[in-house]
Short mmCIF file of C-alpha atoms and ligand atoms in Angstrom, two decimals:
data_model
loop_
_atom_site.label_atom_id
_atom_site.label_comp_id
_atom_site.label_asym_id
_atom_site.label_seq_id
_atom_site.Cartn_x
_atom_site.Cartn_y
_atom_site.Cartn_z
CA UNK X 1 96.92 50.42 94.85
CA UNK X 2 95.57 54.05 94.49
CA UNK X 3 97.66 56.48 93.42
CA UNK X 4 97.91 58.37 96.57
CA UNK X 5 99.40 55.12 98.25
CA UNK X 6 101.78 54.78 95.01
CA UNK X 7 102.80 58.17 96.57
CA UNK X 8 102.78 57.37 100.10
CA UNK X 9 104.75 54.87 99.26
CA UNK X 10 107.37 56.46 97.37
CA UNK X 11 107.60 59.22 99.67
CA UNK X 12 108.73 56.81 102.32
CA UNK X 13 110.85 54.81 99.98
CA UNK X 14 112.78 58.33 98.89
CA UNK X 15 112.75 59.57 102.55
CA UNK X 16 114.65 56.41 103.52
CA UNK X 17 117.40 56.45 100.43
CA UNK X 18 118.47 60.29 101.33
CA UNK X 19 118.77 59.58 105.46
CA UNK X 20 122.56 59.95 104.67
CA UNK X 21 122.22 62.57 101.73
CA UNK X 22 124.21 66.12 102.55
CA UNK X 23 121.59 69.28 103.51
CA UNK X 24 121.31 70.60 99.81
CA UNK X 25 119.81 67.77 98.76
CA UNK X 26 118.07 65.79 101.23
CA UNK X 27 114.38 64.96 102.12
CA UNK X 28 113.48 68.15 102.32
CA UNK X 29 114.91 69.68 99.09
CA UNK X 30 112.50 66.51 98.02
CA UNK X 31 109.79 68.12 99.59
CA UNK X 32 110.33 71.58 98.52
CA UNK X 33 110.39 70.23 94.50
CA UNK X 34 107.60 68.44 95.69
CA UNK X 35 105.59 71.35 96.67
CA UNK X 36 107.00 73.65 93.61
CA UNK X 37 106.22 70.94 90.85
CA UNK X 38 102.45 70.81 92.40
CA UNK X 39 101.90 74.47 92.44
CA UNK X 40 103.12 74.60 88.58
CA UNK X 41 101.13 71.62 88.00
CA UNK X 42 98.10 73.54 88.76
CA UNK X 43 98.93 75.85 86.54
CA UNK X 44 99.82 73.66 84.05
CA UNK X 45 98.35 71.03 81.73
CA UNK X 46 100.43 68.21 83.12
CA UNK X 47 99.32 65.11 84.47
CA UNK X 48 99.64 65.70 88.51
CA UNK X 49 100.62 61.60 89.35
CA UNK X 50 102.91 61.68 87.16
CA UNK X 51 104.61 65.21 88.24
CA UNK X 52 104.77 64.23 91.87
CA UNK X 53 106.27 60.97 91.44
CA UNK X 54 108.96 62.03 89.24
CA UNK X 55 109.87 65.57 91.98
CA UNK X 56 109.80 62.50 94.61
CA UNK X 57 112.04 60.60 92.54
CA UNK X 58 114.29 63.20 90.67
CA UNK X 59 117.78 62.58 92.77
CA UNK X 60 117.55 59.54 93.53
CA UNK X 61 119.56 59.21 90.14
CA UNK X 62 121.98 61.40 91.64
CA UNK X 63 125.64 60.24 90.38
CA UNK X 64 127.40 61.97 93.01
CA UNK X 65 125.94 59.53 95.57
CA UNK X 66 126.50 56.37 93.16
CA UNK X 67 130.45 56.54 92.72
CA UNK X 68 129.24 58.82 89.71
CA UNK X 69 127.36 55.82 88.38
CA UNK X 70 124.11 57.63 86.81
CA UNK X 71 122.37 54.61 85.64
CA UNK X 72 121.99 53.31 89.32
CA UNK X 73 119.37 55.56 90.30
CA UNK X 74 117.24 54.79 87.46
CA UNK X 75 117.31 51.10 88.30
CA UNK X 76 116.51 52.09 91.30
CA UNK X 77 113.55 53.97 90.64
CA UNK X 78 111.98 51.52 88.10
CA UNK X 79 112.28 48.25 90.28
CA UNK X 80 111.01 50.05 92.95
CA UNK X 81 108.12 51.48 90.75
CA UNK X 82 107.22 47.98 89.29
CA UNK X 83 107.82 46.50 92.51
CA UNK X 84 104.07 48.62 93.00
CA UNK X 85 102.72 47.42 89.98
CA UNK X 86 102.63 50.62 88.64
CA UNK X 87 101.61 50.91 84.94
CA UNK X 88 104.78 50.44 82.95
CA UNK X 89 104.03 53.43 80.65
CA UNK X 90 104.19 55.87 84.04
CA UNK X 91 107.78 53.78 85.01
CA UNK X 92 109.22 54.42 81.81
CA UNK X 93 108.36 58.35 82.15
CA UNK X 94 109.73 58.80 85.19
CA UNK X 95 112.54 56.90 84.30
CA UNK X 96 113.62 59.34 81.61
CA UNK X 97 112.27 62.33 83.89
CA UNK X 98 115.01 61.32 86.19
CA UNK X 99 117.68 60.71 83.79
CA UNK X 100 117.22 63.91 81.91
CA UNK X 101 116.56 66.33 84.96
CA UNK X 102 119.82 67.79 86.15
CA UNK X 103 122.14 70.45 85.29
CA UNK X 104 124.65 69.58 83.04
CA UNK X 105 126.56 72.88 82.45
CA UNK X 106 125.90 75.43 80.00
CA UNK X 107 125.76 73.82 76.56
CA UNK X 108 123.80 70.76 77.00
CA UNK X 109 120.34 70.31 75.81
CA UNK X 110 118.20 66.64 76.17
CA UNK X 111 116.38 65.49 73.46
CA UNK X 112 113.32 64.29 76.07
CA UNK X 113 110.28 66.59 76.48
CA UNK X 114 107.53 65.87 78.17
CA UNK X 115 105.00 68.29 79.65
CA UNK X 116 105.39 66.44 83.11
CA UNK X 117 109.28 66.71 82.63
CA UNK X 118 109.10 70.32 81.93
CA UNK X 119 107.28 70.63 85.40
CA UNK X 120 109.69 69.32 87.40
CA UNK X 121 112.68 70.68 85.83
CA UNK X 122 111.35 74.08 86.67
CA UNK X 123 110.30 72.91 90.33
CA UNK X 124 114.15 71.77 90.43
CA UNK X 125 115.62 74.61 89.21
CA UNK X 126 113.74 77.23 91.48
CA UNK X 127 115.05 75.56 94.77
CA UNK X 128 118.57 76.28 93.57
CA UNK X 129 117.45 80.31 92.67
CA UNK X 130 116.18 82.61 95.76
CA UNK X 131 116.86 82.14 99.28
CA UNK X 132 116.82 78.77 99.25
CA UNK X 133 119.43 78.69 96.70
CA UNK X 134 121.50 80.96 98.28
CA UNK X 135 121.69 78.71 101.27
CA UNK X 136 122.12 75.70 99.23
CA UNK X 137 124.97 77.15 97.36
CA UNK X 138 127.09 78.12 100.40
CA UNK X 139 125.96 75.29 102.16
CA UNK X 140 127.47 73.35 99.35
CA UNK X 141 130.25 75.24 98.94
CA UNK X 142 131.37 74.78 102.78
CA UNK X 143 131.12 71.40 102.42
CA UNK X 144 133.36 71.39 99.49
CA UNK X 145 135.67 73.85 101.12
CA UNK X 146 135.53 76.69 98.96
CA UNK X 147 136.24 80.56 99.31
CA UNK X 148 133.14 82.41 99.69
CA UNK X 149 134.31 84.96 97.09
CA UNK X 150 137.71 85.82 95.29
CA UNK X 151 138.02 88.69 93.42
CA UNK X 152 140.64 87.02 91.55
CA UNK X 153 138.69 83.96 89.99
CA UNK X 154 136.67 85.22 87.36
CA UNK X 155 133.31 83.12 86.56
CA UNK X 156 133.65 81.13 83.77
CA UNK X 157 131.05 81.34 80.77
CA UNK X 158 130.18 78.52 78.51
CA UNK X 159 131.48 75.77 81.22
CA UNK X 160 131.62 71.88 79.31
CA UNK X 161 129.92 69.11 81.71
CA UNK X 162 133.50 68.11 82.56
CA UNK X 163 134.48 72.01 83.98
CA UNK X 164 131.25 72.76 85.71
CA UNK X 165 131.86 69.28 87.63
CA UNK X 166 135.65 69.69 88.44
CA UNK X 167 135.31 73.54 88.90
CA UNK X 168 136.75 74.64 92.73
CA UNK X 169 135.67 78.62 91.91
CA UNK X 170 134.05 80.45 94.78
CA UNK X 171 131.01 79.73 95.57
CA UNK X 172 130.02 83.24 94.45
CA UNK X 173 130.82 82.44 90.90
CA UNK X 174 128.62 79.59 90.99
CA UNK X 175 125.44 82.65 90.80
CA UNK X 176 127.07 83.77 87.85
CA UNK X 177 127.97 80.23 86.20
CA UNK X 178 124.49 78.91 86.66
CA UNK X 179 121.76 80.67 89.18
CA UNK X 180 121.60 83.84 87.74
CA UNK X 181 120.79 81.76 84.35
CA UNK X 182 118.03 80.02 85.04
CA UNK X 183 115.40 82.25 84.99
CA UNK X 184 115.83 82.38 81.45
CA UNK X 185 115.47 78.41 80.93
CA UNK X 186 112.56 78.02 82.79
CA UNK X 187 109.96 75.98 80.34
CA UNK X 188 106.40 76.77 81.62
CA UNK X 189 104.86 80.18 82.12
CA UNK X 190 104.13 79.61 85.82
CA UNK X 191 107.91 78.55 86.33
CA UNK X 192 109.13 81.37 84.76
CA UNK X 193 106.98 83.92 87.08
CA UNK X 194 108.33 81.95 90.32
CA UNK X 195 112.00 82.24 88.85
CA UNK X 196 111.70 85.58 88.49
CA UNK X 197 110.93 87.02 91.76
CA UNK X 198 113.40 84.52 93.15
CA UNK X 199 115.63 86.18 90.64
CA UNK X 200 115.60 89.75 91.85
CA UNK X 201 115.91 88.47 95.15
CA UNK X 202 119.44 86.96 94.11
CA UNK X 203 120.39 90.25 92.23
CA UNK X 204 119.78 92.35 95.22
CA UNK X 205 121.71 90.21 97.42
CA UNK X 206 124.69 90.01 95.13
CA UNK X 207 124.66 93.54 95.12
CA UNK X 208 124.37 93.87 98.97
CA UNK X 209 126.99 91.31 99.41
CA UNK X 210 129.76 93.51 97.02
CA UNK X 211 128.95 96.74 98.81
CA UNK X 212 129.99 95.10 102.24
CA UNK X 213 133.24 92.94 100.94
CA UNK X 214 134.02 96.45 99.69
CA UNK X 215 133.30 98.17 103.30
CA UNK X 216 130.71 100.96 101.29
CA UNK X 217 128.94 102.45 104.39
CA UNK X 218 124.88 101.62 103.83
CA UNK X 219 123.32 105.33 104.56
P1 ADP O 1 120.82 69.59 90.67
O1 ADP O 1 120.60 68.42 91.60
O2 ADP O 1 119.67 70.54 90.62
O3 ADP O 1 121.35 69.21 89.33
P2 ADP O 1 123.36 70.14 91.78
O4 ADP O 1 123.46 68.78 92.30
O5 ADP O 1 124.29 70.61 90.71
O6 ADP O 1 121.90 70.49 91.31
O7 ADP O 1 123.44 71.14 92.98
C1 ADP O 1 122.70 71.02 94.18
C2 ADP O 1 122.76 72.35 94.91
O8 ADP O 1 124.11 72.71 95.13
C3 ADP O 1 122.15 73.49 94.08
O9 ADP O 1 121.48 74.40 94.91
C4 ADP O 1 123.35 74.11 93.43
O10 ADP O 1 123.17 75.46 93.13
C5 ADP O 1 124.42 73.90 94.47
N1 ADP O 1 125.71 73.82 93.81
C6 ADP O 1 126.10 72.97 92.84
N2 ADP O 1 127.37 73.22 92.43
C7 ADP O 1 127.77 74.26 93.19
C8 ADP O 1 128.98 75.04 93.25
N3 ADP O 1 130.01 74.78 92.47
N4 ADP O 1 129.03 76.05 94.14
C9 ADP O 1 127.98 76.32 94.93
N5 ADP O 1 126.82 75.65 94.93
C10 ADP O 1 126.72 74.64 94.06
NI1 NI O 2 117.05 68.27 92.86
#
């Protein structure tokens, strides 16, 4: 099998796992990591295959839609992978690409690096920053049922795994608890020039969005 079928392939086979998935993270959040990790990849001395397969792949571990099982995902991915015949070296990577990839509050660092890894982290991380993750975060904060803002509930700095998971804050706070951090843990050069301009745009609408709960006439 070539390597764009390998693709093909997987596209289809992630398409059809997230049918059910919630909007922040369906298909097309897929697609959109999909389309970041390529444009870094350009950019970037990491092998493209092996970038796209793992931003196809990257939720499918996702423990929030596995009873918060995280090792189903990965067993997922890898039978599926071998069921291709692809090389076992790639399986393995993406394997640990997928296991390592997501947010686990403030304090936690991975020991995996990879170059490939470092791609789609950033392609990951700049769907939840900008526009996009401004709609994904109130998106995700309706369908948890939170406030939009309380000027009550301070943001929380340094959150454990445990807090950032149980947290009910406003979704506001969640810019301050994690989106408004990651342009600084962005790990390739071309990642960190996307975050930042995604960045600004967050700033200024934070700023917009506090002069109106506050009734300031614009001029
Ligand atoms: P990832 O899959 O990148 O690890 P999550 O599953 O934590 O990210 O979040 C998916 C989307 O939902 C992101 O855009 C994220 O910013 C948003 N989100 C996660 N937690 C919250 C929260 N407490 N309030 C608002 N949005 C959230
Ligand atoms: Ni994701």
């Amino acid at each position: 099998m070539t390597d764009q079928e390998v693709i093909a392939r997987t596209a289809a086979f992630v398409k059809a796992e997230l049918e059910n998935a919630e909007g922040g993270h369906d298909w097309w959040h897929i697609e959109r990591v999909r389309n970041n990790a390529k444009t870094i990849a350009r950019m970037e001395p990491a092998n493209p295959f092996i970038v796209e397969l793992g931003a196809l792949l990257h939720d499918i571990a996702d423990s929030k839609f596995n009873n918060g099982d995280e090792t189903i995902g990965v067993e997922k991915a890898q039978a599926f992978l071998r069921s291709l015949l692809v090389d076992e070296s790639v399986t393995e990577h993406i394997c640990k690409i997928i296991e390592n990839i997501s947010f686990k509050g403030g304090n936690v660092k991975t020991d995996f690096f990879s170059m490939e890894f470092a791609v789609v982290q950033d392609a990951d991380r700049l769907d939840a920053m900008g526009a996009i993750g401004i709609a994904r975060a109130f998106n995700y904060g309706g369908f948890k049922g939170r406030e939009l803002y309380n000027p009550t509930i301070k943001p929380m700095d340094g959150m454990t795994k445990e807090q950032y998971k149980s947290s009910t804050a406003p979704t506001i706070n969640h810019f301050y608890e994690k989106l408004l951090l990651l342009k600084d843990r962005m790990n390739t050069e071309t990642g960190r020039r996307m975050a930042e301009q995604r960045h600004q745009f967050m700033v200024e609408y934070l700023s917009q969005f506090f002069r109106e709960w506050d009734g300031i006439a614009s001029r």
